[in-house]
Amino acid sequence: KAVVSTQSTGGALRAPNGAHQLALAAEHFSVPVIVCSALYKLSPTHLCSYDQDAFNKIIGPENMLNFSNTKLHSKVLVSNPEFDYVPSDLIELFITNTGGHAPSYLYRIVSELYHRTITI
């Protein structure tokens, strides 16, 4: 089993960078992906894989590259996204503080927690 955390979810995940690759590898090897998340991380906003600017944050590349070589610094442009979009079809189970839920059931929990007129 592959267990991951999430920053927010509404079915699809806004997870730490690398989670999408992990989920794809788990799917390839038929390993279930389980997400551990508290209910307060459920969000009524829907994430889109093509809209990276709406949910992602680009952070500095210092933790990926050593810039002690100044020649490298002037020749390289590094994009370091903080989050990954992970579609719900790669997730087997969500475990929350109220129990385990299928990804297809999260919309029901979100509708119980948030009124449909709430916009963020």
Coordinates of N, CA and C in Angstrom, one line a residue:
K1 N 0.8 -1.2 0.0 CA 0.0 0.0 0.0 C 0.9 1.2 0.0
A2 N 0.4 2.3 -0.7 CA 1.1 3.6 -0.7 C 0.2 4.5 0.1
V3 N 0.7 5.1 1.1 CA -0.1 6.0 1.9 C 0.5 7.4 1.7
V4 N -0.4 8.4 1.4 CA 0.0 9.8 1.1 C -0.9 10.7 2.0
S5 N -0.4 11.9 2.2 CA -1.2 12.9 2.8 C -1.6 13.9 1.7
T6 N -2.4 14.9 2.1 CA -2.9 15.9 1.2 C -2.9 17.3 1.8
Q7 N -2.8 18.3 1.0 CA -3.0 19.6 1.5 C -4.4 20.0 1.5
S8 N -5.2 19.6 0.4 CA -6.6 19.8 0.4 C -7.1 18.8 -0.6
T9 N -8.4 18.5 -0.5 CA -9.0 17.5 -1.4 C -10.5 17.8 -1.6
G10 N -11.1 17.4 -2.7 CA -12.5 17.5 -2.9 C -12.8 16.3 -3.8
G11 N -11.9 15.3 -3.8 CA -12.0 14.1 -4.7 C -10.6 14.0 -5.3
A12 N -10.2 15.0 -6.0 CA -8.8 15.1 -6.5 C -8.0 15.7 -5.4
L13 N -6.7 15.4 -5.5 CA -5.8 15.9 -4.4 C -5.0 17.1 -4.8
R14 N -4.7 17.9 -3.8 CA -3.6 18.9 -3.9 C -2.6 18.4 -2.9
A15 N -1.7 17.6 -3.4 CA -0.7 16.9 -2.5 C 0.7 17.4 -2.7
P16 N 1.6 17.0 -1.8 CA 3.0 17.5 -2.0 C 3.6 17.0 -3.3
N17 N 4.5 17.8 -3.8 CA 5.2 17.4 -5.0 C 5.7 16.0 -5.0
G18 N 5.5 15.3 -6.1 CA 5.9 13.9 -6.2 C 4.8 12.9 -5.9
A19 N 3.7 13.3 -5.4 CA 2.6 12.4 -5.1 C 1.9 11.9 -6.4
H20 N 1.9 12.7 -7.4 CA 1.3 12.2 -8.7 C 2.1 11.1 -9.3
Q21 N 3.4 11.2 -9.3 CA 4.3 10.2 -9.8 C 4.2 8.9 -9.0
L22 N 4.1 9.1 -7.6 CA 3.9 7.9 -6.8 C 2.6 7.2 -7.1
A23 N 1.5 7.9 -7.3 CA 0.2 7.3 -7.6 C 0.3 6.6 -8.9
L24 N 0.9 7.2 -9.9 CA 1.1 6.5 -11.2 C 1.9 5.2 -11.1
A25 N 2.9 5.3 -10.4 CA 3.7 4.1 -10.2 C 2.9 3.0 -9.4
A26 N 2.2 3.4 -8.4 CA 1.3 2.5 -7.7 C 0.3 1.9 -8.6
E27 N -0.3 2.6 -9.5 CA -1.3 2.1 -10.4 C -0.7 1.1 -11.3
H28 N 0.5 1.4 -11.8 CA 1.2 0.5 -12.7 C 1.5 -0.9 -12.1
F29 N 1.9 -0.9 -10.8 CA 2.2 -2.1 -10.1 C 1.0 -2.6 -9.3
S30 N -0.2 -2.1 -9.5 CA -1.5 -2.6 -8.9 C -1.4 -2.5 -7.3
V31 N -0.8 -1.4 -6.9 CA -0.7 -1.1 -5.4 C -1.8 -0.1 -5.1
P32 N -2.6 -0.3 -4.1 CA -3.6 0.7 -3.7 C -3.0 2.0 -3.1
V33 N -3.5 3.1 -3.5 CA -3.1 4.4 -2.9 C -4.1 4.8 -1.9
I34 N -3.7 5.0 -0.6 CA -4.6 5.4 0.4 C -4.2 6.8 0.9
V35 N -5.2 7.7 1.0 CA -4.9 9.1 1.5 C -5.4 9.3 2.9
C36 N -4.5 9.8 3.7 CA -4.9 10.1 5.1 C -5.1 11.6 5.2
S37 N -6.3 12.0 5.6 CA -6.6 13.4 5.6 C -7.7 13.7 6.7
A38 N -7.6 14.8 7.3 CA -8.7 15.2 8.3 C -9.8 15.9 7.5
L39 N -11.0 15.9 8.0 CA -12.2 16.5 7.3 C -12.0 17.9 7.0
Y40 N -11.3 18.7 7.8 CA -11.1 20.1 7.6 C -10.3 20.4 6.3
K41 N -9.7 19.4 5.7 CA -9.0 19.6 4.5 C -9.9 19.4 3.2
L42 N -11.1 19.0 3.5 CA -12.0 18.8 2.3 C -12.4 20.2 1.9
S43 N -12.4 20.4 0.6 CA -12.7 21.7 0.0 C -13.8 21.7 -1.0
P44 N -14.7 22.7 -1.0 CA -15.8 22.7 -2.0 C -15.3 23.2 -3.4
T45 N -14.0 23.7 -3.5 CA -13.5 24.1 -4.8 C -13.0 22.8 -5.5
H46 N -13.2 22.8 -6.8 CA -12.7 21.7 -7.6 C -11.4 22.0 -8.3
L47 N -10.4 21.1 -8.2 CA -9.1 21.4 -8.8 C -9.1 20.9 -10.2
C48 N -8.4 21.5 -11.1 CA -8.3 21.1 -12.5 C -6.8 20.9 -12.8
S49 N -6.5 19.8 -13.5 CA -5.1 19.5 -13.8 C -4.5 20.5 -14.8
Y50 N -5.3 21.1 -15.6 CA -4.8 22.1 -16.6 C -4.6 23.5 -16.0
D51 N -5.1 23.8 -14.8 CA -5.1 25.1 -14.2 C -4.1 25.1 -13.1
Q52 N -2.8 24.9 -13.4 CA -1.8 24.8 -12.4 C -1.6 26.1 -11.6
D53 N -1.8 27.3 -12.2 CA -1.6 28.5 -11.6 C -2.7 28.8 -10.5
A54 N -3.8 28.2 -10.6 CA -4.9 28.4 -9.6 C -4.6 27.7 -8.3
F55 N -4.0 26.6 -8.3 CA -3.8 25.9 -7.0 C -2.4 25.6 -6.7
N56 N -1.4 25.9 -7.5 CA -0.1 25.6 -7.2 C 0.7 26.8 -6.8
K57 N 1.8 26.6 -6.2 CA 2.7 27.6 -5.7 C 4.1 27.2 -6.1
I58 N 4.8 28.1 -6.8 CA 6.2 27.9 -7.2 C 7.1 28.4 -6.1
I59 N 8.0 27.5 -5.6 CA 8.9 27.8 -4.5 C 10.3 27.8 -5.1
G60 N 11.2 28.4 -4.3 CA 12.6 28.5 -4.7 C 13.3 27.1 -4.9
P61 N 14.2 27.0 -5.8 CA 14.9 25.7 -6.1 C 16.0 25.4 -5.2
E62 N 16.2 26.2 -4.1 CA 17.4 26.0 -3.3 C 17.4 24.6 -2.6
N63 N 16.3 24.0 -2.4 CA 16.3 22.7 -1.8 C 16.5 21.6 -2.8
M64 N 16.5 21.9 -4.1 CA 16.8 20.9 -5.1 C 18.2 21.0 -5.7
L65 N 18.7 22.3 -5.8 CA 20.0 22.5 -6.5 C 20.9 23.3 -5.5
N66 N 22.2 22.9 -5.6 CA 23.2 23.6 -4.9 C 23.7 24.8 -5.8
F67 N 23.5 26.0 -5.4 CA 24.0 27.1 -6.2 C 25.3 27.6 -5.8
S68 N 26.2 26.8 -5.3 CA 27.6 27.2 -5.0 C 28.3 27.4 -6.3
N69 N 27.9 26.7 -7.4 CA 28.6 26.9 -8.7 C 27.8 28.1 -9.4
T70 N 28.4 29.3 -9.4 CA 27.7 30.4 -9.9 C 27.5 30.3 -11.5
K71 N 28.3 29.6 -12.2 CA 28.1 29.4 -13.6 C 26.8 28.7 -13.9
L72 N 26.5 27.7 -13.1 CA 25.2 27.0 -13.2 C 24.0 27.9 -13.0
H73 N 24.1 28.8 -12.0 CA 23.0 29.7 -11.6 C 22.6 30.6 -12.7
S74 N 23.5 31.0 -13.5 CA 23.1 32.0 -14.6 C 22.6 31.2 -15.9
K75 N 22.8 29.9 -16.0 CA 22.3 29.2 -17.2 C 21.1 28.3 -17.0
V76 N 20.6 28.3 -15.8 CA 19.5 27.3 -15.5 C 18.3 28.1 -15.0
L77 N 17.1 27.7 -15.5 CA 15.8 28.2 -15.0 C 15.1 27.0 -14.4
V78 N 14.8 27.1 -13.2 CA 14.2 26.0 -12.5 C 12.8 26.3 -12.0
S79 N 11.8 25.5 -12.3 CA 10.5 25.7 -11.8 C 10.3 24.6 -10.8
N80 N 10.0 24.9 -9.6 CA 9.8 24.0 -8.5 C 8.4 24.1 -7.9
P81 N 7.4 23.4 -8.4 CA 6.1 23.5 -7.8 C 6.0 22.8 -6.5
E82 N 5.3 23.4 -5.6 CA 5.2 22.8 -4.2 C 4.1 21.7 -4.2
F83 N 3.1 21.7 -5.0 CA 2.0 20.7 -5.0 C 1.9 20.0 -6.3
D84 N 1.3 18.8 -6.2 CA 0.9 18.1 -7.4 C -0.6 17.9 -7.4
Y85 N -1.2 17.8 -8.6 CA -2.6 17.5 -8.8 C -2.6 15.9 -9.0
V86 N -3.4 15.3 -8.2 CA -3.6 13.8 -8.3 C -5.0 13.5 -8.5
P87 N -5.4 13.0 -9.7 CA -6.8 12.8 -10.0 C -7.4 11.7 -9.1
S88 N -8.7 11.7 -8.8 CA -9.3 10.8 -7.9 C -9.3 9.4 -8.4
D89 N -9.2 9.1 -9.7 CA -9.2 7.8 -10.2 C -7.9 7.0 -9.8
L90 N -6.9 7.7 -9.3 CA -5.7 7.0 -8.9 C -5.8 6.7 -7.4
I91 N -6.8 7.1 -6.7 CA -6.9 6.9 -5.3 C -7.9 5.8 -5.0
E92 N -7.5 4.9 -4.1 CA -8.4 3.8 -3.7 C -9.3 4.1 -2.5
L93 N -8.7 4.8 -1.6 CA -9.4 5.0 -0.3 C -9.0 6.3 0.4
F94 N -9.9 7.0 0.9 CA -9.6 8.2 1.8 C -9.9 7.8 3.2
I95 N -8.9 8.0 4.1 CA -9.2 7.7 5.5 C -9.2 9.1 6.2
T96 N -10.3 9.4 6.9 CA -10.5 10.6 7.6 C -10.6 10.3 9.1
N97 N -10.9 11.4 9.8 CA -11.1 11.2 11.3 C -12.5 10.5 11.6
T98 N -13.3 10.4 10.5 CA -14.6 9.7 10.7 C -14.6 8.3 10.1
G99 N -13.5 7.9 9.5 CA -13.5 6.6 8.9 C -13.0 6.6 7.5
G100 N -13.1 5.4 6.8 CA -12.7 5.3 5.4 C -13.8 5.6 4.4
H101 N -13.5 6.2 3.3 CA -14.4 6.6 2.3 C -13.9 6.4 0.9
A102 N -14.7 6.0 0.0 CA -14.3 5.9 -1.4 C -14.2 7.3 -2.0
P103 N -13.4 7.5 -3.0 CA -13.2 8.9 -3.6 C -14.6 9.4 -4.1
S104 N -15.4 8.5 -4.6 CA -16.7 8.9 -5.2 C -17.7 9.4 -4.2
Y105 N -17.4 9.1 -2.9 CA -18.3 9.5 -1.8 C -17.9 10.8 -1.2
L106 N -16.8 11.4 -1.5 CA -16.3 12.6 -0.9 C -17.2 13.8 -1.2
Y107 N -17.9 13.8 -2.5 CA -18.8 14.9 -2.8 C -19.9 14.9 -1.8
R108 N -20.4 13.8 -1.3 CA -21.4 13.8 -0.3 C -21.0 14.4 1.0
I109 N -19.8 14.1 1.4 CA -19.3 14.7 2.7 C -19.1 16.2 2.5
V110 N -18.6 16.6 1.4 CA -18.4 18.0 1.1 C -19.7 18.7 1.1
S111 N -20.8 18.1 0.6 CA -22.1 18.8 0.5 C -22.7 18.9 1.9
E112 N -22.3 18.0 2.8 CA -22.8 18.0 4.2 C -22.1 19.1 5.0
L113 N -20.8 19.3 4.7 CA -20.0 20.3 5.4 C -20.2 21.7 4.9
Y114 N -20.4 21.9 3.6 CA -20.5 23.2 3.0 C -21.8 23.4 2.4
H115 N -22.3 24.6 2.5 CA -23.5 25.0 1.7 C -23.2 25.2 0.3
R116 N -24.0 24.9 -0.7 CA -23.6 25.0 -2.1 C -23.4 26.5 -2.5
T117 N -23.9 27.5 -1.8 CA -23.7 28.8 -2.2 C -22.4 29.4 -1.7
I118 N -21.6 28.7 -0.9 CA -20.3 29.1 -0.4 C -19.3 29.1 -1.6
T119 N -18.7 30.2 -1.7 CA -17.6 30.3 -2.7 C -16.3 30.8 -2.0
I120 N -15.2 30.2 -2.5 CA -14.0 30.5 -1.8 C -13.1 31.3 -2.8

